[in-house]
Structure formats: C-alpha cells, structure tokens
Short mmCIF file of C-alpha atoms in Angstrom, two decimals:
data_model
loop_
_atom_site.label_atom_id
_atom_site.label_comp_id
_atom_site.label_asym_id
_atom_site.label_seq_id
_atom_site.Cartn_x
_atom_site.Cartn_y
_atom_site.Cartn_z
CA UNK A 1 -1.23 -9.67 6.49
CA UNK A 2 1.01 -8.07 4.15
CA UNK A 3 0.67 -10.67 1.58
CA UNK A 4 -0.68 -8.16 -1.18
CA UNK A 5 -1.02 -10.02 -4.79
CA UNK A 6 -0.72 -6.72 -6.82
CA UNK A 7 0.66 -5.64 -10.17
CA UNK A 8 3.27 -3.14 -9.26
CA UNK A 9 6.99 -4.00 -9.50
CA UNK A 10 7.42 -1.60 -6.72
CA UNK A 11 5.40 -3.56 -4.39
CA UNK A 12 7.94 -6.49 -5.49
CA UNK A 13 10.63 -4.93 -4.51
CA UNK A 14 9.08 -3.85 -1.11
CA UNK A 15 7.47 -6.65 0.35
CA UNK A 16 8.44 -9.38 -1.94
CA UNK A 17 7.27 -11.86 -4.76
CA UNK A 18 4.16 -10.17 -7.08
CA UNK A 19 3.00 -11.55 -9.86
CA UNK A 20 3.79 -9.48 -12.73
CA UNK A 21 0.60 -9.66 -15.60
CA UNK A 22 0.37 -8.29 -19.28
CA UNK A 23 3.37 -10.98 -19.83
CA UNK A 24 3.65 -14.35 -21.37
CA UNK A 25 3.37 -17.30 -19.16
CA UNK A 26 6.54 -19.00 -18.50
CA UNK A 27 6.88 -22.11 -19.47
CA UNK A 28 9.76 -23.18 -17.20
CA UNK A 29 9.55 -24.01 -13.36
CA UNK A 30 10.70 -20.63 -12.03
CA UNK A 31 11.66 -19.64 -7.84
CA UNK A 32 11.36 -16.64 -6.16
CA UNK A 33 12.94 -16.04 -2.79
CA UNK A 34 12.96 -12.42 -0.73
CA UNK A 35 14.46 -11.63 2.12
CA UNK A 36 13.30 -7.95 4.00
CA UNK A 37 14.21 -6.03 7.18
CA UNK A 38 11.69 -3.28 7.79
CA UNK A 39 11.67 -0.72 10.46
CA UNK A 40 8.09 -1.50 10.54
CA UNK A 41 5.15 -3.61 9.81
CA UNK A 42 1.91 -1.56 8.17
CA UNK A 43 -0.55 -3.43 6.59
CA UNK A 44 -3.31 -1.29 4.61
CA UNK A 45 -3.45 1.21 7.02
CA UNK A 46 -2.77 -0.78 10.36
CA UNK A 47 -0.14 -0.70 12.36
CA UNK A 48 0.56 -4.35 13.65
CA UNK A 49 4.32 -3.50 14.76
CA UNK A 50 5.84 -0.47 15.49
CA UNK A 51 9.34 -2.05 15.42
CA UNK A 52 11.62 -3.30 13.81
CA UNK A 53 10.59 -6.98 11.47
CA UNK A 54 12.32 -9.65 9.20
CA UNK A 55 9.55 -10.83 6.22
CA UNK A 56 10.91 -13.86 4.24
CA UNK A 57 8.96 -14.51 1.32
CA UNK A 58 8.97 -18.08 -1.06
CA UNK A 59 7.15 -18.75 -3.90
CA UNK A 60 7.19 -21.20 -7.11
CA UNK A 61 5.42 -20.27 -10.68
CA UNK A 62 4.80 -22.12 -13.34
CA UNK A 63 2.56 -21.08 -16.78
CA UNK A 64 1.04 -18.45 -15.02
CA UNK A 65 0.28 -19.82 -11.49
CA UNK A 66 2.37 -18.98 -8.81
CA UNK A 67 2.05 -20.43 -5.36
CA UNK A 68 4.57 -19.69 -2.18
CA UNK A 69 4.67 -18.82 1.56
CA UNK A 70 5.45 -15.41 3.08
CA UNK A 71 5.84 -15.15 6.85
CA UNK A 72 6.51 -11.41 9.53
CA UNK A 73 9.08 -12.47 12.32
CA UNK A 74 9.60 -10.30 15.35
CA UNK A 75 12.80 -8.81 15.80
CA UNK A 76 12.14 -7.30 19.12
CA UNK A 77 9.94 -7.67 22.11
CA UNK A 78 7.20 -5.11 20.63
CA UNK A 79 4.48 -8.16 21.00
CA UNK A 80 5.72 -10.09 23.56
CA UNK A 81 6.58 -12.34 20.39
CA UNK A 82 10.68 -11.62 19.77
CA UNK A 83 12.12 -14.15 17.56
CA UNK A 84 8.78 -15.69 16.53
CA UNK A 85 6.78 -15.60 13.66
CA UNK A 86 3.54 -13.93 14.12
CA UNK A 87 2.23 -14.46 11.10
CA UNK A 88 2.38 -16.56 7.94
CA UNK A 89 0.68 -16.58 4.84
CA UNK A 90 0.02 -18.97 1.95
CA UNK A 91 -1.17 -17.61 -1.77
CA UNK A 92 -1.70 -19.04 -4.71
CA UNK A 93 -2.30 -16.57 -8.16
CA UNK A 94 -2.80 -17.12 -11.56
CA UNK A 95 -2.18 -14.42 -13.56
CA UNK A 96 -2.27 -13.56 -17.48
CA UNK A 97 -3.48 -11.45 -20.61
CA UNK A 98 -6.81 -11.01 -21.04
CA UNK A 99 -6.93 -10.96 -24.86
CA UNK A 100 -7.64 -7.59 -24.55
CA UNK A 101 -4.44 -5.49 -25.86
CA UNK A 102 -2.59 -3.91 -22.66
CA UNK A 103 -5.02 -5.37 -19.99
CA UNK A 104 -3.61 -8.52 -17.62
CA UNK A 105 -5.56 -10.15 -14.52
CA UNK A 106 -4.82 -12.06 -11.61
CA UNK A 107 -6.84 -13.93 -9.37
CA UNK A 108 -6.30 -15.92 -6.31
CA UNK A 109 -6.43 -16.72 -2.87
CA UNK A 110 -4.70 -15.76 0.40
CA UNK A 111 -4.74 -17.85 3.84
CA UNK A 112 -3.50 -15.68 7.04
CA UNK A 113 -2.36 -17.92 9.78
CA UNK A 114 -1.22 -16.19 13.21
CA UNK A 115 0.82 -19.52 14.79
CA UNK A 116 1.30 -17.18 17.82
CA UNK A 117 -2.25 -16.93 18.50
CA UNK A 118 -3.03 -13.66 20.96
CA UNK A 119 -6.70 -13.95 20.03
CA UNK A 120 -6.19 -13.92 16.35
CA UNK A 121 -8.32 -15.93 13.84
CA UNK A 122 -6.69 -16.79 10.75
CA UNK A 123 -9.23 -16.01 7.74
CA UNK A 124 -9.10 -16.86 3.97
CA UNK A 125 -9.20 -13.60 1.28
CA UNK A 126 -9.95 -14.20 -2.48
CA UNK A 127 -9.07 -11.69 -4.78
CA UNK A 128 -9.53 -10.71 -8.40
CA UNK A 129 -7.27 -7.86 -10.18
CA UNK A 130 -6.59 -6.23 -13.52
CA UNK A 131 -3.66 -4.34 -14.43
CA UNK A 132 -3.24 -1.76 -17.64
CA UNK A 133 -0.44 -1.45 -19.96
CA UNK A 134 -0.43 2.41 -20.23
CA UNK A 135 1.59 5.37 -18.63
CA UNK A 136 1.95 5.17 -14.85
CA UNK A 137 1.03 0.98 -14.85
CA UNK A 138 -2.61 1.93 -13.36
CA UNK A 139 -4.01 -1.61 -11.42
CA UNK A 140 -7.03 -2.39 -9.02
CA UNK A 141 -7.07 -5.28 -6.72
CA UNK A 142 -10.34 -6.28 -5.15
CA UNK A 143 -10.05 -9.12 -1.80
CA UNK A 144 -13.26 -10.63 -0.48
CA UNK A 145 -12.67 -11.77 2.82
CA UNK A 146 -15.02 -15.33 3.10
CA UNK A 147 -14.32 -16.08 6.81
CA UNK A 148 -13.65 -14.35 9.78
CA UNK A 149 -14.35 -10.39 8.72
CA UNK A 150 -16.52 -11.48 5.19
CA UNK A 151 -15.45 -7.79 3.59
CA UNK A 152 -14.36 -6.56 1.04
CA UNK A 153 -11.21 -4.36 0.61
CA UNK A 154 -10.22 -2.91 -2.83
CA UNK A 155 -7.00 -1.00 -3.50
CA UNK A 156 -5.47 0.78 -6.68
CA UNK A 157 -2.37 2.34 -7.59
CA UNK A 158 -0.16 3.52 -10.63
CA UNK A 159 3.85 2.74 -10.76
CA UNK A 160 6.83 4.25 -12.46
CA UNK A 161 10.38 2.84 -13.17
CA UNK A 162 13.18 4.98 -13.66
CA UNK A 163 16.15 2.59 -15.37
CA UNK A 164 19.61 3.61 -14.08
CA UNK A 165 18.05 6.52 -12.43
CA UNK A 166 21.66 6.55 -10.79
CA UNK A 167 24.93 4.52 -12.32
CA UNK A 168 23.79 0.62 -11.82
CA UNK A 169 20.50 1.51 -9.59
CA UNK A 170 16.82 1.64 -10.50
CA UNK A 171 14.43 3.74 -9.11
CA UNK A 172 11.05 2.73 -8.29
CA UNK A 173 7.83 4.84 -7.02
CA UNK A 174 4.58 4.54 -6.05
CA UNK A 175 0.96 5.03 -4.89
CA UNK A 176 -2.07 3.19 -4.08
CA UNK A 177 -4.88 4.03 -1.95
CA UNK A 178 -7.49 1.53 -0.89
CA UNK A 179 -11.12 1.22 -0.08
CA UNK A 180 -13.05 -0.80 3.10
CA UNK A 181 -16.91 -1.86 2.74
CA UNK A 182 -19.04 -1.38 6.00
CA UNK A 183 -17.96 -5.43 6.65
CA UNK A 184 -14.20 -4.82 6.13
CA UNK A 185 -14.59 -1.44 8.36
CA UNK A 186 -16.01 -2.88 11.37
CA UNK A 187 -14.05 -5.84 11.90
CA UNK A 188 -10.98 -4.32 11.40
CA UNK A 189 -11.47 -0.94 12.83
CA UNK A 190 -14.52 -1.15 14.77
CA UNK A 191 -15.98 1.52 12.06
CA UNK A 192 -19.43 1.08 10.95
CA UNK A 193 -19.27 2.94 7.61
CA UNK A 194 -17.59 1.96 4.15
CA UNK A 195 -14.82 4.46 3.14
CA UNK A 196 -11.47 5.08 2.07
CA UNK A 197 -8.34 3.10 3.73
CA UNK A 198 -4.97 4.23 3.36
CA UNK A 199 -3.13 6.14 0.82
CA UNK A 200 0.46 5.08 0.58
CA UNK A 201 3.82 6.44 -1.67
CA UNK A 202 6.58 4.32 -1.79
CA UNK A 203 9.81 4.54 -3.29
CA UNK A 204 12.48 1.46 -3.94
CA UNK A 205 15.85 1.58 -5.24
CA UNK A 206 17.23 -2.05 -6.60
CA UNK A 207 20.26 -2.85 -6.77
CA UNK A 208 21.79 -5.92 -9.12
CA UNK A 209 24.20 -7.51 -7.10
CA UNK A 210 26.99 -7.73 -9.90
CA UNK A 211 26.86 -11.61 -11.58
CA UNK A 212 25.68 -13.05 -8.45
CA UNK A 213 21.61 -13.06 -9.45
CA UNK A 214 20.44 -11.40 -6.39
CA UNK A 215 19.36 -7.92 -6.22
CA UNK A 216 20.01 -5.36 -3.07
CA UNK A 217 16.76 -3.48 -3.08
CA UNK A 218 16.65 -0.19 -0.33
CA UNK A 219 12.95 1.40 0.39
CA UNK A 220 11.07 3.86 1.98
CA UNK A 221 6.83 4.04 2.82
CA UNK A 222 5.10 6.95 3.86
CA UNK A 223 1.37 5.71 4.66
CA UNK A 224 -1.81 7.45 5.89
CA UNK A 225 -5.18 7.05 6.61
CA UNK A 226 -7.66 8.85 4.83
CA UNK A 227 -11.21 8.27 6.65
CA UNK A 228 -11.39 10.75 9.49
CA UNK A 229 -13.24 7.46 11.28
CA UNK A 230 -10.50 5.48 10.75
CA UNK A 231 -8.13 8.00 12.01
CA UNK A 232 -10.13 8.25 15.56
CA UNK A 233 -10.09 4.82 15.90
CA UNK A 234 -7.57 2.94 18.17
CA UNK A 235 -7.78 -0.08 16.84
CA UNK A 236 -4.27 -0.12 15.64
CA UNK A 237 -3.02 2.92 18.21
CA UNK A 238 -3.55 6.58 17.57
CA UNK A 239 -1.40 7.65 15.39
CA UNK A 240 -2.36 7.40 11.46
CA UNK A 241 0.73 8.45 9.78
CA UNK A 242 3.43 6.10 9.62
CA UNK A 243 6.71 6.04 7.59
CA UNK A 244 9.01 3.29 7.55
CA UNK A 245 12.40 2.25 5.69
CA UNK A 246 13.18 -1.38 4.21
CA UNK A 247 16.35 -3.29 3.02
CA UNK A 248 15.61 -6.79 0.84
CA UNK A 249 17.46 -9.37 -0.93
CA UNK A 250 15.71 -11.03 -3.13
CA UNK A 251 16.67 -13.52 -6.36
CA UNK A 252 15.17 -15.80 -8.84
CA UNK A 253 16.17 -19.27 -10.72
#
C-alpha cells in the first residue's frame, strides 16, 4: 500500500519511482528500477510491519505515462509471511504541464493485490494530483478508492533539495500530511468521522554511485497521527508514532 504517485523527489528517493511533473515529456522509452530495505513498513499512518522489509519497485515511462510494479517482501517472521511478498501493486500515471506556467498534474490508477491473502481484499484507487513550481515544491494528491473501502484520502506536502549539501551527497527533506473522508476512516480505522491522517517529515540523502548510473540513497521517516480518533484506535496497534530508517538503490536507462 505504499505505492504513493506523488510529486516530491523525496518520496522518490524513499519508496521508489514518482513521477516527476512541471517537465517535458520524454520522448524516449525510459526504466526505472529501486531497490529499498526499510526498518519498517508505514503506510499513511498504518503500521502494516513493525520489522524489518525489502520494497522492489519497476516501472517503464514513455511521453508522459509511466506504468510499473512495486511489491513489500517480508524479511522476518513479523506476519507469519517471512520471505514472501505480502503485497504488490500495479500503477499506471500520466503526468504533465498544465499550460498553466509552474503548475503540472498527474493522474492515474493504483491496483493493491495481497497474494498472501490473511483476509485482505485487494481494491483499485484512482487518483488525480497537481504539483506547483514555487519555493518549497507545494503538491496535493487526491485517491478515490472505487472498490473495497470507496473513500477518499487526500495528502499534501512541500519538498526541498539541498545540492551537495555534503561533498558528492544531496540532501532531501520533507512533509506531507494527509486527510481521510468518513468512508476512508471507517474502513481503515474503524473511525466514523472524516479527519486528518498522518503528518510525516522525511529526510533522504542520495548518493551517485561514481560512473556506474545507480544512486545509494540513505533515509529516515518520522510519522504521526494527527486525529486523536485515529490515535485510540487499534486498528494498526497502539502506538501512533513511528520512525523508521531506509537504504535504496535505485537507477535509470
């Protein structure tokens, strides 16, 4: 569920592959491929493992459209589920100016498949977003959920790049917080009301790999929820702060 089609290039580094608007479509077949080892697994808010995860991510673009696979595989026996993958998602964006100077969108669609089953239904997300050419890289992201929890979950966030913040190494920070209608609220969290999510700072530092194309990108999360409804729910255990480190390779060709 961590498939978030967003605008920041700190998200990229964190979780993988996202598309990057306010830019001219690329006319050449392009490939993405991410590799990340996280000491956890927090997805807008929830806690789905408390352990330690590997999330390979794959995608191809083309003029704007960019389609791929991203998949969270158990490292331990925190599910019951070591060495499997839990959960893997399929997107497909397409993302561009709006003719409007400074203002990009993206819309798309997410599938979440759970091949390990434990009760979960896999349910379909469409999204629409628009990101802003201005200090801090503000964005919004609305998903409508149109099968299993039919909600809507919006999040927004502003971004800042630091270029060679140390010798050869970028630095990358973050923070979004996001929003849950009544729908969204009680399917995931067995809360009734509409209200805010999460509110999450993140901080990335990649790393070009010499001549070799890849990048070495280190991270850390701090996330917490914000709805005092959310917070007394145990839907995803009880506690509702959660900070976790990542390391990811990623490339592109």
């Amino acid at each position: 569920m961590v498939r978030t089609i967003g605008f920041s290039i700190l998200a990229l580094a964190l979780v993988g592959i996202v598309p990057s608007t306010v830019q001219a479509a690329d006319d050449e077949l392009g490939f993405d491929v991410t590799g990340g080892f996280f000491s956890k697994y927090v997805w807008r808010g929830q806690l789905i493992t408390d352990d330690y995860v590997f999330q390979p991510d794959i995608s191809v673009s083309y003029k704007g459209f960019t389609g791929g696979v991203w998949g969270n595989l158990e490292l331990t026996d925190y599910s019951d589920n070591e060495g499997e993958f839990t959960e893997v998602d399929y997107y497909f964006d397409y993302s561009a100016a709006t003719g409007i100077d400074g203002v990009g969108f993206s819309v798309g669609a997410i599938h979440y498949d759970f091949p390990s089953g434990g009760g979960i239904e896999g349910t379909t997300e469409l999204y629409w977003g628009l990101d802003f050419d201005a200090p801090l890289d503000p964005y919004i992201v609305v998903y409508h959920d149109i099968d299993e929890v039919s909600g809507t979950y919006a999040t927004a966030g502003v971004s800042k790049s630091f270029a060679n913040f140390i010798e050869g190494i970028d630095m990358e920070v973050g923070a979004s917080i996001g929003w849950g209608s009544s729908e969204y609220n009680e399917g995931y969290w067995g809360v009734s009301e509409s209200g805010f999510n999460d509110l999450t700072v993140s901080a990335a530092w990649p790393t070009a790999l010499g001549e070799t194309g890849w990048t070495f990108t280190p991270s850390i999360s701090y996330v917490t929820l914000v709805d005092n409804d959310l917070r007394d729910s145990d839907a995803f255990g009880t506690a509702s702060d959660h900070f976790y480190t990542g390391l990811s390779l990623s490339t592109s060709f």
